[in-house]
Coordinates of C-alpha atoms and ligand atoms in Angstrom, one line a residue:
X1 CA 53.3 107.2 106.1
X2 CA 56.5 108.7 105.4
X3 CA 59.9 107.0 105.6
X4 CA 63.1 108.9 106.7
X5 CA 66.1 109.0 105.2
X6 CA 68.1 106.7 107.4
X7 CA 72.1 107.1 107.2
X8 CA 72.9 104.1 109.4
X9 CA 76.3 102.4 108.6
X10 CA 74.1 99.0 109.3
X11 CA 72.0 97.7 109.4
X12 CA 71.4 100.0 106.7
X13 CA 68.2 101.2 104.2
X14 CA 66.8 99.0 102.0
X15 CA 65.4 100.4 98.9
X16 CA 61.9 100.5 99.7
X17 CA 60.5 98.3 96.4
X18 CA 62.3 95.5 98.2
X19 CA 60.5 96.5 101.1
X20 CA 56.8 96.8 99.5
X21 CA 57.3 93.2 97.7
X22 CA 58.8 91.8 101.2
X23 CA 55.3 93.1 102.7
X24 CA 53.2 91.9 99.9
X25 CA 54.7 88.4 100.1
X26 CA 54.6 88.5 103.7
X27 CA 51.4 86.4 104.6
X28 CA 51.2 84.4 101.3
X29 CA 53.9 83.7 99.1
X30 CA 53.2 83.1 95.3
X31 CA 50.2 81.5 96.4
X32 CA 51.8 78.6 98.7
X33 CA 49.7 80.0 101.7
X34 CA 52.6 80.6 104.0
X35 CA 55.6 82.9 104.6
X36 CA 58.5 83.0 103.3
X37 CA 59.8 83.0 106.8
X38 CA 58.0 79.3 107.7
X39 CA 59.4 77.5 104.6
X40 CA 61.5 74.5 105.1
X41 CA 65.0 75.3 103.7
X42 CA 65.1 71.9 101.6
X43 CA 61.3 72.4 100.1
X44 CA 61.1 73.4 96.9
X45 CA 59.8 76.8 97.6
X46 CA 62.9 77.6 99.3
X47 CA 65.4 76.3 97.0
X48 CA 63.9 77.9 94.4
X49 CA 64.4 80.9 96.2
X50 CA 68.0 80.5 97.1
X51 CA 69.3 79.2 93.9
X52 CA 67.5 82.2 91.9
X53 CA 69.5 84.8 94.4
X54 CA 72.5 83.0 94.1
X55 CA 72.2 83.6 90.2
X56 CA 71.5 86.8 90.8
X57 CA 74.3 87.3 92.3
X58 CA 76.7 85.7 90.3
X59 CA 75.1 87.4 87.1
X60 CA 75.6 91.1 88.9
X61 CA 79.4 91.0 89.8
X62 CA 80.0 88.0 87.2
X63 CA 81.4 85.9 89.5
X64 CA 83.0 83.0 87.4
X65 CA 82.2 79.4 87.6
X66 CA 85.4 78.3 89.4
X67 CA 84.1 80.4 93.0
X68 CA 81.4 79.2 95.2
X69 CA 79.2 81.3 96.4
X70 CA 78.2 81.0 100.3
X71 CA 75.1 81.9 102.1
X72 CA 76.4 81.9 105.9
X73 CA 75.9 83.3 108.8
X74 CA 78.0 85.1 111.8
X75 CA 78.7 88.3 110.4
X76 CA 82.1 89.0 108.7
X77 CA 83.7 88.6 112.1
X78 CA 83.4 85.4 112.0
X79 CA 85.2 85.3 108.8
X80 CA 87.9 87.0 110.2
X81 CA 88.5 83.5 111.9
X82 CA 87.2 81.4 108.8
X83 CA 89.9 83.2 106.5
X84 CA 93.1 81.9 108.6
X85 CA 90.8 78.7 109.5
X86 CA 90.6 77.8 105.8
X87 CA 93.5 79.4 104.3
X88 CA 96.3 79.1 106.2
X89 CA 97.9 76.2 108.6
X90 CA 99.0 77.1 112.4
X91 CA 102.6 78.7 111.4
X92 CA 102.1 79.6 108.0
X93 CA 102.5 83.5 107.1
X94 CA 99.5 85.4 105.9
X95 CA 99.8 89.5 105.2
X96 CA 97.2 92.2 106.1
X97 CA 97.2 95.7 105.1
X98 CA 95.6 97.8 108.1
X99 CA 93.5 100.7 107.1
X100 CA 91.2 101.3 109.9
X101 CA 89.3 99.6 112.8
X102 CA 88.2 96.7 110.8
X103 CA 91.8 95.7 109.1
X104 CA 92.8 96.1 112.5
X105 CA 90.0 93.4 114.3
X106 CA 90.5 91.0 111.0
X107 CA 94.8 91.8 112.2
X108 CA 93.6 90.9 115.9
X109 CA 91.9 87.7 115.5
X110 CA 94.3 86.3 112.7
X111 CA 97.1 87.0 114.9
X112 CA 95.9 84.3 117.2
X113 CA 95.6 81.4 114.4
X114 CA 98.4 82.4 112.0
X115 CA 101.9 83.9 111.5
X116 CA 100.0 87.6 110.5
X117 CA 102.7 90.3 109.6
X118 CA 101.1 94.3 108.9
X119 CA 102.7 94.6 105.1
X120 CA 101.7 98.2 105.4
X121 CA 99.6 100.8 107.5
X122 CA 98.3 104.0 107.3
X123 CA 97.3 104.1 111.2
X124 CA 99.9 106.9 111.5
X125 CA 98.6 109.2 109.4
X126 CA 95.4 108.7 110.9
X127 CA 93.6 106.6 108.3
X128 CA 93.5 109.2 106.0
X129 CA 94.9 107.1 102.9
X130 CA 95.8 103.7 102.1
X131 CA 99.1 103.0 101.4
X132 CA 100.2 102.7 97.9
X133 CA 100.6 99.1 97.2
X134 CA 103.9 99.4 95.3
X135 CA 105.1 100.0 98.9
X136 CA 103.9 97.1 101.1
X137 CA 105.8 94.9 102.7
X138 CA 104.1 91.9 101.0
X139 CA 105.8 88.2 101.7
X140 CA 106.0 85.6 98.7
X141 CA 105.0 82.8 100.5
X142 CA 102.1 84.4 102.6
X143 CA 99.1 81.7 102.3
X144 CA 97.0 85.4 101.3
X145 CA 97.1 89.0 101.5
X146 CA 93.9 90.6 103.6
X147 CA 92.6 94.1 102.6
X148 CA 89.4 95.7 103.7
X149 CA 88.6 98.0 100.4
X150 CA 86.1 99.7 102.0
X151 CA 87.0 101.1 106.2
X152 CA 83.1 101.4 106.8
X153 CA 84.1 103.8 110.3
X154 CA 87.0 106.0 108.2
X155 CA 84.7 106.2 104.9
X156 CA 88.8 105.5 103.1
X157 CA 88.4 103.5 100.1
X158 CA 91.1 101.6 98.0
X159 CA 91.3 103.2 94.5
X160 CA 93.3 100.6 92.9
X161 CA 93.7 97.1 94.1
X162 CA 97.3 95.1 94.5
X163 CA 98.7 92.4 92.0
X164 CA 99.8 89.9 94.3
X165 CA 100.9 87.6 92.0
X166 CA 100.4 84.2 92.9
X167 CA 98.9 85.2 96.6
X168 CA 95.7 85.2 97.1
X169 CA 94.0 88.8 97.7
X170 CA 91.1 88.2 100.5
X171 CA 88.9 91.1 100.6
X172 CA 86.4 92.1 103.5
X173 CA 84.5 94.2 101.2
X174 CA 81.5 94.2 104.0
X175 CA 80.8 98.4 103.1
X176 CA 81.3 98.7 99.5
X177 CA 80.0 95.4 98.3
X178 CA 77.7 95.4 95.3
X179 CA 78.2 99.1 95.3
X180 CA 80.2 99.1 91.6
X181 CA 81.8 96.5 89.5
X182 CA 84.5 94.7 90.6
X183 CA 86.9 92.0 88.9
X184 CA 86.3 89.1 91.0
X185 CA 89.1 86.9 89.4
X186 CA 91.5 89.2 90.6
X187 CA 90.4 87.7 94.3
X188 CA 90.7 84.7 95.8
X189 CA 88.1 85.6 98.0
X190 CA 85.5 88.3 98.9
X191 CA 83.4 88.3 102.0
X192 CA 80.3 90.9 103.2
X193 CA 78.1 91.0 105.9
X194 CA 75.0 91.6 104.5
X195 CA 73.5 94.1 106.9
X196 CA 75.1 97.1 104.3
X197 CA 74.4 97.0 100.4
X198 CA 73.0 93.6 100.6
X199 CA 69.8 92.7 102.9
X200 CA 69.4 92.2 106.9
X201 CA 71.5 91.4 109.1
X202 CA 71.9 87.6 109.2
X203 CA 73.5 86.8 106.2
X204 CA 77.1 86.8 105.5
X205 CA 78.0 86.1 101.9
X206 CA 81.1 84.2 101.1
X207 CA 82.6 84.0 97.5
X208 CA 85.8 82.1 97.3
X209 CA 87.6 80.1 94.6
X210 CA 87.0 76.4 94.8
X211 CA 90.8 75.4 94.4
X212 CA 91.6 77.3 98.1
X213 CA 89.2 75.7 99.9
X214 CA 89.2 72.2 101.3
X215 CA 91.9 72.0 103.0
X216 CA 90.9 73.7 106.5
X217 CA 93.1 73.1 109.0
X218 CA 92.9 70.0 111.9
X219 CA 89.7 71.2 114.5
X220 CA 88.3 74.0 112.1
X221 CA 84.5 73.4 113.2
X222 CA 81.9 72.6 110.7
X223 CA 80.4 76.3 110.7
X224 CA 83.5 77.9 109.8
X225 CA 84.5 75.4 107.0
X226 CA 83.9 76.4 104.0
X227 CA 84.4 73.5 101.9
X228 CA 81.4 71.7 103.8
X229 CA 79.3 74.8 103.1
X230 CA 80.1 74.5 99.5
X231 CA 79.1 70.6 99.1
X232 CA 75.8 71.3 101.1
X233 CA 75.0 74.6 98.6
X234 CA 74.7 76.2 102.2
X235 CA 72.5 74.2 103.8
X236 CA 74.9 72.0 105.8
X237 CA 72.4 73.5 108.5
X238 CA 69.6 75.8 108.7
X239 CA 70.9 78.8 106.6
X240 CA 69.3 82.7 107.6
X241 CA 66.3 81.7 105.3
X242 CA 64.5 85.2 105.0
X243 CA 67.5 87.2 105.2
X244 CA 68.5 84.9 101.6
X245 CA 65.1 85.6 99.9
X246 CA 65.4 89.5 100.9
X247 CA 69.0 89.5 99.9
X248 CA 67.5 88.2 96.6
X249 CA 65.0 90.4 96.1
X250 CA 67.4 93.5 96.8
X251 CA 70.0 91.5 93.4
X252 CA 66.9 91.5 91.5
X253 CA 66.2 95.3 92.5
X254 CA 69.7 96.0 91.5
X255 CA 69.4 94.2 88.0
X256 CA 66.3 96.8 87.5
X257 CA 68.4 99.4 88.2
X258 CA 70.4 98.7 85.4
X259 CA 72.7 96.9 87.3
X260 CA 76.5 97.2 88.9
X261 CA 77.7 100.0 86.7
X262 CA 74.6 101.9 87.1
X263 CA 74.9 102.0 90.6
X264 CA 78.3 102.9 90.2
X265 CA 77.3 106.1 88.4
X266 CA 75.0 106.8 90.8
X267 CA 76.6 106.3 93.9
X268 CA 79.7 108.5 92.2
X269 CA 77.2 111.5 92.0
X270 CA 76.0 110.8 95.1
X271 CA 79.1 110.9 96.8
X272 CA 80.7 114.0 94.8
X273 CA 77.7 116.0 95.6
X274 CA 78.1 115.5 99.3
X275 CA 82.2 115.9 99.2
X276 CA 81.4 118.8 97.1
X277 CA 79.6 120.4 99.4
X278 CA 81.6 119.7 102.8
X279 CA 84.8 121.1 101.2
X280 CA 83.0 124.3 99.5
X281 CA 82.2 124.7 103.3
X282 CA 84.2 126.1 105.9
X283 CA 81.9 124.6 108.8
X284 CA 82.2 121.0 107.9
X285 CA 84.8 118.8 107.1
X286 CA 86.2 115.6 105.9
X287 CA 90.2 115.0 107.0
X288 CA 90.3 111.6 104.0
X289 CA 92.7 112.5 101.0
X290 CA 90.0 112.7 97.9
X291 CA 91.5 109.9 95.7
X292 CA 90.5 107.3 98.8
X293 CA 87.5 108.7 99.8
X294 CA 84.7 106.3 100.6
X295 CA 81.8 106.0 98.1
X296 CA 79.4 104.6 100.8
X297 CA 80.5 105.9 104.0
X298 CA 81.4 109.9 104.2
X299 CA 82.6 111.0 108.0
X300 CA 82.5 114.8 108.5
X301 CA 83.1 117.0 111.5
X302 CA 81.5 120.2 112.4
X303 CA 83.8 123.4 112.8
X304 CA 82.4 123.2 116.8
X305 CA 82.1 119.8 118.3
X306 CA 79.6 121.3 120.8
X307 CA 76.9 122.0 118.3
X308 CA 76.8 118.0 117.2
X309 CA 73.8 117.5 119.8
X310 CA 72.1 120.2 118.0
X311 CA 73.1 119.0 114.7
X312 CA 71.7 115.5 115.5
X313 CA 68.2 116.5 117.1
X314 CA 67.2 118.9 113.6
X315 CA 68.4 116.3 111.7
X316 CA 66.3 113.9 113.3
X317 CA 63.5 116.2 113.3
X318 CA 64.0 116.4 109.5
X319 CA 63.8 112.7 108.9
X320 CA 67.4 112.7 108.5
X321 CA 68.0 109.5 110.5
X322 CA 71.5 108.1 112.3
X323 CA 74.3 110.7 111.2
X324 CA 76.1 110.1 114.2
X325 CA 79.4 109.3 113.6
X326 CA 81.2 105.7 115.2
X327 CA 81.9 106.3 118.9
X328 CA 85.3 105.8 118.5
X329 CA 85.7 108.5 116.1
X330 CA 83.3 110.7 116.9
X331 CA 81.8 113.5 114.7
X332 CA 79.5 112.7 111.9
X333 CA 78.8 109.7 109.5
X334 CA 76.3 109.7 106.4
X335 CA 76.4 105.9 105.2
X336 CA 74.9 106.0 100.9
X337 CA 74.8 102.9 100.1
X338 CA 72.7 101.6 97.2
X339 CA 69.5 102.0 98.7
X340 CA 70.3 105.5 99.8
X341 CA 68.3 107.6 96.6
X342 CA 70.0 110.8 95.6
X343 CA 66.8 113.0 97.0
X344 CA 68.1 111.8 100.5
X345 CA 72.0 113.2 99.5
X346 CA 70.0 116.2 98.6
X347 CA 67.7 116.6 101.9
X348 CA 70.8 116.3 103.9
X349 CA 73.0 118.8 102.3
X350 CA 69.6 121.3 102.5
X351 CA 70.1 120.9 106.1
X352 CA 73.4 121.4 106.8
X353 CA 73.3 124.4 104.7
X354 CA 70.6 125.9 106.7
X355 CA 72.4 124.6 109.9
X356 CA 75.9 126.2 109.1
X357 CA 73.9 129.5 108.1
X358 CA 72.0 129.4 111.6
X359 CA 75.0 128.6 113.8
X360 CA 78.1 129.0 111.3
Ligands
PMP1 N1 84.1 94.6 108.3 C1 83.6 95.8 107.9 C2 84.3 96.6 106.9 C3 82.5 96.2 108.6 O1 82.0 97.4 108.3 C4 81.8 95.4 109.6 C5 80.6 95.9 110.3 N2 80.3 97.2 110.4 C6 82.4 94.2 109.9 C7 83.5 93.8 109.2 C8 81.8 93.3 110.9 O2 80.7 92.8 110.4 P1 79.6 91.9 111.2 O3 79.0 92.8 112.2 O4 78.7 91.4 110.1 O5 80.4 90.8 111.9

């Protein structure tokens, strides 16, 4: 068997360790004659499970004491909803900064629960920056400020994050997540689906500091509230058990790996190495500024728009797997995350070499 290099934005590779022990532990877990997957979520198997990953994760991005950490489900989307839900009353102002599709859904579905202003966009320019904070718009008595640090479909990528003073920064950080290390304090709130740098899709991870929750508004419903969440350690019902103990198993993978500073290195090489190459090139090309381009997500265009059929089916052949670019952008897209090993970056510049010689 050979595995492919698979570029998909998400769900995304998993390293393949996680993978072999997933398989291993399949039938038979530790010796408990039965599956993870067929565990009750309040036996002692399971909570074992979940409160190990949970660790895990607060040891890798040292997530102080003071934040809970949420196993949910629903996908980030439905956070987009649980933010104002939680954080905000009916009329209160909240401030989002729109960099890209996703700012821009998180924008849309606020806007229906909140008084949402835009402190600052780059849609003009086409995504291809994010503005520089000393520049937005930002209200004093917005409940938060909403960034998405990394646009998963624009592969733009904050390079410094705001001081917003007493305002809570929210951060979709769905793309980027895990991918180096990040000052949590600085948040009042980080959210991820897990389908990227984390496990399979299922899981949505919520980390949010205790003193802003509580205090969801009148008719907030039990799923989205994270305060209930909090008090039930995430089992207010049946969490996304074997997405948890994979997600776990992929923290434990990153701890061997040295852990979020590591990856950071490594995912920096990856990334220059592919950027490198695209702007060496006169065929390809990638229209971000460099200071926000995207670690994990790099969208590139060929010279002829015709020759992306082509493009895809040798990649494909090549076991170079899902490089096609969002639909509503079009063009190219080589997602890196974590699990992404650097032979992969180098297998995929090989071939767009040799493709650029062959019809360049
Ligand atoms: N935010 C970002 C930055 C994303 O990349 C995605 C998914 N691609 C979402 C939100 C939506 O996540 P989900 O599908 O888990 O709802």
């Amino acid at each position: 068997m050979t595995r492919a290099y698979n570029f998909c934005a998400g769900p995304a590779a998993l390293p393949e360790e996680v993978l072999t022990q997933a398989r291993d532990e399949m039938l038979d877990w530790q010796g408990k004659g039965l599956s993870v997957m067929e565990m009750s979520h309040r036996g002692d198997a399971f909570v074992s499970i979940a409160q190990q990953a949970e660790q895990d994760l607060r040891d890798l991005m040292g997530i102080p004491d003071d934040y809970a950490v949420l196993f949910l489900q629903g996908g980030a989307s439905s956070q987009f909803a649980g933010v104002p839900l939680n954080l905000a009353g009916p009329n209160d102002p909240v401030d989002y900064v729109n960099t890209g599709v996703w700012s821009r859904k998180a924008i849309a579905e606020a806007g229906r629960m909140a008084d949402v202003k835009e402190v600052a966009s780059s849609e003009d320019a086409g995504y291809t920056h994010v503005p520089d904070p000393a520049e937005w718009r930002t209200r004093p008595d917005a409940r938060y400020l909403h960034i998405t640090p990394n646009e998963t479909i624009g592969g733009l990528a904050y390079s410094r994050f705001p001081e917003a003073g007493d305002v809570p920064v929210v951060a979709d950080w769905s793309s980027a997540i895990l991918s180096e290390p990040v000052d949590v304090s600085r948040f009042g709130m980080i959210y991820a689906g897990a389908q990227k740098n984390i496990g399979p899709a299922g899981l949505t991870i919520v980390i949010v500091r205790r003193d802003l929750i509580g205090n969801a508004r009148e008719g907030t419903p039990a799923m989205l509230d994270y305060a209930i969440h909090d008090k039930a350690d995430s089992m207010y019902n049946t969490p996304p058990t074997y997405a948890w103990y994979l997600a776990g198993l992929v923290f434990q993978w990153l701890k061997r790996q040295g852990g979020l500073q590591a990856m950071a290195d490594i995912n920096r090489r990856k990334a220059n190495r592919l950027y490198g190459f695209i702007d060496e090139s006169d065929f390809y090309a990638n229209p971000v500024q460099p200071e926000y381009r995207s670690l994990m997500n790099v969208p590139f265009t060929l010279a002829d728009d015709s020759l992306n059929s082509a493009f895809l089916e040798g990649a494909e052949a090549r076991g170079l797997l899902n490089l096609k670019g969002h639909r509503s952008v079009g063009g190219m897209r080589a997602s890196i995350y974590n699990a992404m090993p650097e032979a992969g970056i180098e297998a995929l510049i090989d071939y767009m070499a040799e493709f650029e010689k062959d019809k360049g």
